[in-house]
Short mmCIF file of C-alpha atoms and ligand atoms in Angstrom, two decimals:
data_model
loop_
_atom_site.label_atom_id
_atom_site.label_comp_id
_atom_site.label_asym_id
_atom_site.label_seq_id
_atom_site.Cartn_x
_atom_site.Cartn_y
_atom_site.Cartn_z
CA UNK J 233 12.10 -6.20 -16.35
CA UNK J 234 10.55 -9.21 -14.68
CA UNK J 235 8.23 -10.24 -17.47
CA UNK J 236 8.39 -13.97 -16.85
CA UNK J 237 8.17 -13.95 -13.09
CA UNK J 238 5.22 -13.63 -10.75
CA UNK J 239 4.30 -10.34 -9.19
CA UNK J 240 5.51 -9.48 -5.74
CA UNK J 241 2.53 -8.55 -3.60
CA UNK J 242 3.01 -5.82 -1.01
CA UNK J 243 0.35 -4.51 1.31
CA UNK J 244 0.53 -1.01 2.68
CA UNK J 245 -0.77 -1.35 6.20
CA UNK J 246 -1.06 0.49 9.48
CA UNK J 247 -4.18 0.19 11.57
CA UNK J 248 -3.81 3.80 12.61
CA UNK J 249 -5.93 6.13 10.49
CA UNK J 250 -4.58 8.96 8.38
CA UNK J 251 -0.90 7.98 8.49
CA UNK J 252 -0.32 8.09 4.76
CA UNK J 253 -1.16 4.55 3.60
CA UNK J 254 -3.20 5.60 0.59
CA UNK J 255 -0.81 8.39 -0.38
CA UNK J 256 2.03 5.87 -0.24
CA UNK J 257 0.13 3.20 -2.20
CA UNK J 258 -0.99 5.52 -4.99
CA UNK J 259 2.36 7.27 -5.37
CA UNK J 260 4.39 4.08 -5.20
CA UNK J 261 2.14 2.52 -7.84
CA UNK J 262 2.61 5.51 -10.14
CA UNK J 263 6.36 5.76 -9.51
CA UNK J 264 6.89 2.05 -10.24
CA UNK J 265 4.80 2.39 -13.41
CA UNK J 266 6.95 5.35 -14.46
CA UNK J 267 9.95 3.04 -14.05
CA UNK J 268 8.36 0.65 -16.52
CA UNK J 269 7.03 -1.91 -14.07
CA UNK J 270 3.63 -3.53 -14.55
CA UNK J 271 1.63 -2.51 -11.50
CA UNK J 272 -1.75 -3.38 -10.04
CA UNK J 273 -3.09 -1.26 -7.19
CA UNK J 274 -5.81 -2.84 -5.09
CA UNK J 275 -7.99 -0.52 -3.05
CA UNK J 276 -9.05 -2.62 -0.06
CA UNK J 277 -10.60 0.24 1.87
CA UNK J 278 -14.36 0.99 1.73
CA UNK J 279 -13.44 4.70 1.92
CA UNK J 280 -12.30 4.35 -1.70
CA UNK J 281 -9.66 7.06 -1.33
CA UNK J 282 -7.11 5.15 -3.36
CA UNK J 283 -9.65 4.70 -6.15
CA UNK J 284 -10.44 8.42 -6.25
CA UNK J 285 -6.75 9.30 -6.02
CA UNK J 286 -6.16 7.37 -9.24
CA UNK J 287 -8.81 9.38 -11.06
CA UNK J 288 -11.53 6.71 -10.89
CA UNK J 289 -14.88 7.83 -9.53
CA UNK J 290 -15.78 5.35 -6.80
CA UNK J 291 -19.49 6.18 -7.18
CA UNK J 292 -19.47 5.17 -10.82
CA UNK J 293 -17.68 1.84 -10.80
CA UNK J 294 -20.00 -1.04 -11.54
CA UNK J 295 -17.78 -3.68 -10.08
CA UNK J 296 -15.25 -3.46 -7.30
CA UNK J 297 -12.90 -5.58 -5.26
CA UNK J 298 -16.02 -6.45 -3.22
CA UNK J 299 -17.47 -8.65 -5.98
CA UNK J 300 -14.06 -10.18 -6.52
CA UNK J 301 -13.79 -11.18 -2.86
CA UNK J 302 -17.27 -12.64 -2.81
CA UNK J 303 -16.64 -14.46 -6.07
CA UNK J 304 -19.56 -12.89 -7.93
CA UNK J 305 -17.37 -11.23 -10.59
CA UNK J 306 -14.14 -12.12 -12.34
CA UNK J 307 -10.96 -10.09 -12.13
CA UNK J 308 -11.31 -8.95 -15.75
CA UNK J 309 -14.76 -7.55 -15.01
CA UNK J 310 -13.62 -5.29 -12.19
CA UNK J 311 -10.08 -4.24 -13.08
CA UNK J 312 -9.67 -0.69 -14.39
CA UNK J 313 -6.84 1.18 -16.04
CA UNK J 314 -5.76 4.38 -14.35
CA UNK J 315 -4.76 7.17 -16.70
CA UNK J 316 -1.36 7.13 -15.11
CA UNK J 317 -0.30 3.78 -16.49
CA UNK J 318 -1.23 1.13 -13.96
CA UNK J 319 -4.22 -1.09 -13.22
CA UNK J 320 -6.60 -0.56 -10.32
CA UNK J 321 -9.08 -2.75 -8.51
CA UNK J 322 -11.44 -0.08 -7.22
CA UNK J 323 -13.36 0.02 -3.94
CA UNK J 324 -16.30 1.91 -2.53
CA UNK J 325 -18.71 1.77 0.40
CA UNK J 326 -20.07 -1.55 -0.78
CA UNK J 327 -16.86 -3.13 0.48
CA UNK J 328 -17.76 -2.43 4.10
CA UNK J 329 -20.37 -5.19 3.77
CA UNK J 330 -17.65 -7.69 2.92
CA UNK J 331 -16.44 -7.67 6.49
CA UNK J 332 -19.67 -9.34 7.63
CA UNK J 333 -20.37 -11.40 4.52
CA UNK J 334 -16.92 -12.97 4.43
CA UNK J 335 -17.41 -14.44 7.88
CA UNK J 336 -19.91 -16.96 6.50
CA UNK J 337 -17.69 -18.08 3.62
CA UNK J 338 -15.11 -20.81 3.61
CA UNK J 339 -11.48 -19.85 3.23
CA UNK J 340 -12.60 -16.37 4.20
CA UNK J 341 -9.09 -15.10 4.90
CA UNK J 342 -7.58 -16.22 1.57
CA UNK J 343 -10.28 -14.89 -0.76
CA UNK J 344 -7.99 -12.14 -2.08
CA UNK J 345 -5.02 -14.47 -2.42
CA UNK J 346 -7.09 -16.96 -4.43
CA UNK J 347 -8.61 -14.25 -6.61
CA UNK J 348 -5.16 -12.88 -7.47
CA UNK J 349 -3.41 -16.19 -8.15
CA UNK J 350 -4.45 -16.40 -11.84
CA UNK J 351 -3.26 -12.87 -12.68
CA UNK J 352 0.04 -12.65 -10.80
CA UNK J 353 2.00 -13.33 -13.97
CA UNK J 354 0.52 -10.20 -15.56
CA UNK J 355 2.25 -7.86 -13.11
CA UNK J 356 5.61 -7.11 -11.56
CA UNK J 357 4.15 -5.51 -8.43
CA UNK J 358 0.75 -5.70 -6.78
CA UNK J 359 0.14 -3.11 -4.07
CA UNK J 360 -2.75 -3.39 -1.62
CA UNK J 361 -3.98 -0.26 0.14
CA UNK J 362 -5.37 -1.49 3.47
CA UNK J 363 -8.09 0.08 5.62
CA UNK J 364 -7.16 1.56 9.02
CA UNK J 365 -7.97 -1.56 11.02
CA UNK J 366 -6.74 -5.08 11.65
CA UNK J 367 -9.95 -6.44 10.13
CA UNK J 368 -10.89 -9.35 7.89
CA UNK J 369 -9.99 -7.17 4.90
CA UNK J 370 -6.52 -6.47 6.25
CA UNK J 371 -6.16 -10.15 7.12
CA UNK J 372 -6.95 -10.98 3.48
CA UNK J 373 -4.24 -8.55 2.40
CA UNK J 374 -1.70 -10.07 4.81
CA UNK J 375 -2.53 -13.59 3.62
CA UNK J 376 -2.10 -12.57 -0.03
CA UNK J 377 1.11 -10.61 0.45
CA UNK J 378 4.82 -11.33 0.24
CA UNK J 379 5.61 -8.21 2.17
CA UNK J 380 4.25 -5.39 4.28
CA UNK J 381 5.11 -1.75 3.81
CA UNK J 382 4.34 0.29 6.91
CA UNK J 383 4.08 4.04 6.52
CA UNK J 384 4.39 5.84 9.81
CA UNK J 385 4.54 9.25 11.30
CA UNK J 386 7.31 9.64 13.82
CA UNK J 387 5.12 10.47 16.77
CA UNK J 388 5.12 9.02 20.24
CA UNK J 389 1.98 6.88 19.95
CA UNK J 390 2.96 5.63 16.52
CA UNK J 391 5.45 3.23 18.09
CA UNK J 392 2.77 1.75 20.31
CA UNK J 393 0.51 1.12 17.34
CA UNK J 394 3.36 -0.54 15.51
CA UNK J 395 3.54 -3.23 18.19
CA UNK J 396 0.00 -4.40 17.38
CA UNK J 397 0.67 -4.44 13.66
CA UNK J 398 3.94 -6.32 14.04
CA UNK J 399 2.09 -8.81 16.26
CA UNK J 400 -0.52 -9.39 13.55
CA UNK J 401 2.16 -9.83 10.91
CA UNK J 402 3.92 -12.39 13.14
CA UNK J 403 0.69 -14.32 13.73
CA UNK J 404 -0.17 -14.43 10.03
CA UNK J 405 3.42 -15.43 9.30
CA UNK J 406 3.32 -18.38 11.68
CA UNK J 407 -0.29 -19.55 11.12
CA UNK J 408 -1.21 -18.73 7.56
CA UNK J 409 1.47 -17.25 5.32
CA UNK J 410 5.06 -18.28 5.95
CA UNK J 411 6.25 -16.08 3.08
CA UNK J 412 5.13 -12.87 4.75
CA UNK J 413 7.74 -10.39 5.96
CA UNK J 414 8.03 -6.75 6.77
CA UNK J 415 9.68 -5.14 3.76
CA UNK J 416 9.80 -1.53 4.71
CA UNK J 417 9.06 0.94 7.41
CA UNK J 418 8.62 4.28 5.72
CA UNK J 419 8.81 7.52 7.62
CA UNK J 420 6.17 9.86 6.21
CA UNK J 421 4.92 13.41 6.79
CA UNK J 422 8.28 13.98 8.36
CA UNK J 423 9.34 17.34 9.75
CA UNK J 424 13.04 17.34 10.67
CA UNK J 425 12.61 20.48 12.75
CA UNK J 426 10.60 18.58 15.32
CA UNK J 427 12.97 17.01 17.84
CA UNK J 428 10.49 14.31 18.87
CA UNK J 429 10.25 13.12 15.28
CA UNK J 430 14.02 12.77 15.11
CA UNK J 431 14.04 10.84 18.38
CA UNK J 432 11.29 8.47 17.28
CA UNK J 433 13.08 8.06 13.97
CA UNK J 434 16.26 7.00 15.81
CA UNK J 435 14.32 4.55 18.00
CA UNK J 436 12.77 3.06 14.89
CA UNK J 437 16.16 2.49 13.31
CA UNK J 438 17.48 0.93 16.51
CA UNK J 439 14.56 -1.44 16.69
CA UNK J 440 13.97 -2.32 13.04
CA UNK J 441 17.44 -1.80 11.54
CA UNK J 442 17.56 -1.63 7.77
CA UNK J 443 13.85 -2.31 7.43
CA UNK J 444 13.62 1.42 8.02
CA UNK J 445 14.17 2.76 4.52
CA UNK J 446 16.67 5.55 4.00
CA UNK J 447 14.13 7.56 2.05
CA UNK J 448 12.03 9.91 4.15
CA UNK J 449 8.78 11.41 2.86
CA UNK J 450 8.48 15.02 4.00
CA UNK J 451 5.25 16.79 4.79
CA UNK J 452 4.40 18.38 1.46
CA UNK J 453 1.18 20.11 0.52
CA UNK J 454 1.39 19.06 -3.15
CA UNK J 455 0.92 15.43 -2.08
CA UNK J 456 -2.23 16.41 -0.21
CA UNK J 457 -3.59 18.45 -3.14
CA UNK J 458 -3.05 15.79 -5.80
CA UNK J 459 -6.01 13.50 -4.93
CA UNK J 460 -8.53 16.28 -5.60
CA UNK J 461 -7.20 16.29 -9.17
CA UNK J 462 -7.51 12.50 -9.37
CA UNK J 463 -3.78 12.17 -9.78
CA UNK J 464 -0.90 10.67 -7.82
CA UNK J 465 1.43 13.36 -6.47
CA UNK J 466 4.31 12.06 -8.57
CA UNK J 467 2.27 12.93 -11.69
CA UNK J 468 0.46 16.04 -10.46
CA UNK J 469 3.65 17.92 -9.64
CA UNK J 470 6.67 15.81 -10.35
CA UNK J 471 9.14 18.50 -9.29
CA UNK J 472 7.65 18.84 -5.80
CA UNK J 473 9.61 17.61 -2.80
CA UNK J 474 6.92 15.03 -2.07
CA UNK J 475 6.97 13.63 -5.60
CA UNK J 476 10.75 13.39 -5.59
CA UNK J 477 10.67 11.60 -2.25
CA UNK J 478 8.15 9.00 -3.44
CA UNK J 479 10.19 8.46 -6.60
CA UNK J 480 13.27 7.91 -4.44
CA UNK J 481 11.26 5.47 -2.30
CA UNK J 482 10.26 3.47 -5.40
CA UNK J 483 13.90 3.41 -6.52
CA UNK J 484 15.08 2.27 -3.10
CA UNK J 485 12.48 -0.51 -3.18
CA UNK J 486 13.53 -1.57 -6.68
CA UNK J 487 17.16 -1.61 -5.64
CA UNK J 488 16.33 -3.97 -2.79
CA UNK J 489 13.89 -6.14 -4.74
CA UNK J 490 15.75 -6.34 -8.04
CA UNK J 491 19.41 -6.04 -7.07
CA UNK J 492 20.68 -7.79 -10.20
CA UNK J 493 18.45 -6.35 -12.87
CA UNK J 494 18.74 -2.82 -11.46
CA UNK J 495 16.54 -0.32 -13.19
P1 ATP O 651 -6.87 6.17 6.25
O1 ATP O 651 -6.38 5.45 7.46
O2 ATP O 651 -8.07 7.02 6.50
O3 ATP O 651 -7.02 5.26 5.07
P2 ATP O 651 -4.29 6.85 5.23
O4 ATP O 651 -3.40 6.18 6.21
O5 ATP O 651 -4.54 6.16 3.95
O6 ATP O 651 -5.70 7.21 5.89
P3 ATP O 651 -3.76 9.19 3.68
O7 ATP O 651 -5.17 9.27 3.22
O8 ATP O 651 -2.73 8.77 2.70
O9 ATP O 651 -3.68 8.29 4.98
O10 ATP O 651 -3.28 10.57 4.30
C1 ATP O 651 -4.04 11.25 5.27
C2 ATP O 651 -4.07 12.74 4.92
O11 ATP O 651 -2.76 13.27 4.96
C3 ATP O 651 -4.58 13.00 3.51
O12 ATP O 651 -5.30 14.19 3.51
C4 ATP O 651 -3.31 13.14 2.69
O13 ATP O 651 -3.49 13.94 1.56
C5 ATP O 651 -2.38 13.78 3.69
N1 ATP O 651 -0.96 13.41 3.46
C6 ATP O 651 -0.46 12.17 3.33
N2 ATP O 651 0.88 12.19 3.19
C7 ATP O 651 1.22 13.51 3.23
C8 ATP O 651 2.48 14.20 3.15
N3 ATP O 651 3.64 13.55 3.01
N4 ATP O 651 2.46 15.55 3.26
C9 ATP O 651 1.29 16.21 3.43
N5 ATP O 651 0.09 15.63 3.50
C10 ATP O 651 0.05 14.28 3.41
MG1 MG O 652 -6.27 5.23 3.22
#
């Protein structure tokens, strides 16, 4: 385990809506925690889906990542423990105001990075669930992160959207955060029977090489059911195909991130 090192910060981003960002963030957090890693999940989306999916009621939190970004509360006042063994910085609708309020603040794009700096030694992995936009919130995530994990559905327009995201990552890399890189492109909600999905999948591999992880997340109804029980899919039904796939994804990530220590 990496107890003396600083956390690696990964944001889960794709400006397209409904592509599986939150499902990936919540399940990866839980799977890494099951492997004994110290994990913090940050919900950076005013929809608060990641918060709810961890079993925390977004309507009942009395401090969220919003206060942390604005500097009105400390980390220790807003962090919560999910039942499933990892920490969560919750979000709710309040966070949508941050977009406007941050504009007037100095260092507005590194608010998250600065807020996390003092606690990075408490975790092995920090995962940031981004909103479906290339907004100030996503910019904060990109500035705070070491790496980007991009979940994508293998559909025709998905490739087009990827160009914008890759462009943003490049800009942040050259202007603001030289440590930023794309860690993983993860194929999600995959249906191998659909020829187009196989074709897009091949194009992805051609273009992005081994950034395209070997693990593929299939379309699996258990993953979609789990949030209504306030549980990550890997906990809700660990024998389901979806749970097994997310566990394999976590293991593939660990193998690439911790090649010497293994797991
Ligand atoms: P948003 O852009 O709104 O934040 P998102 O990218 O975070 O969306 P999710 O909320 O993770 O996407 O997923 C969108 C919907 O698809 C949800 O209802 C989720 O339960 C479902 N879903 C995600 N992954 C899978 C999967 N592998 N199989 C079946 N359903 C899935
Ligand atoms: Mg989401």
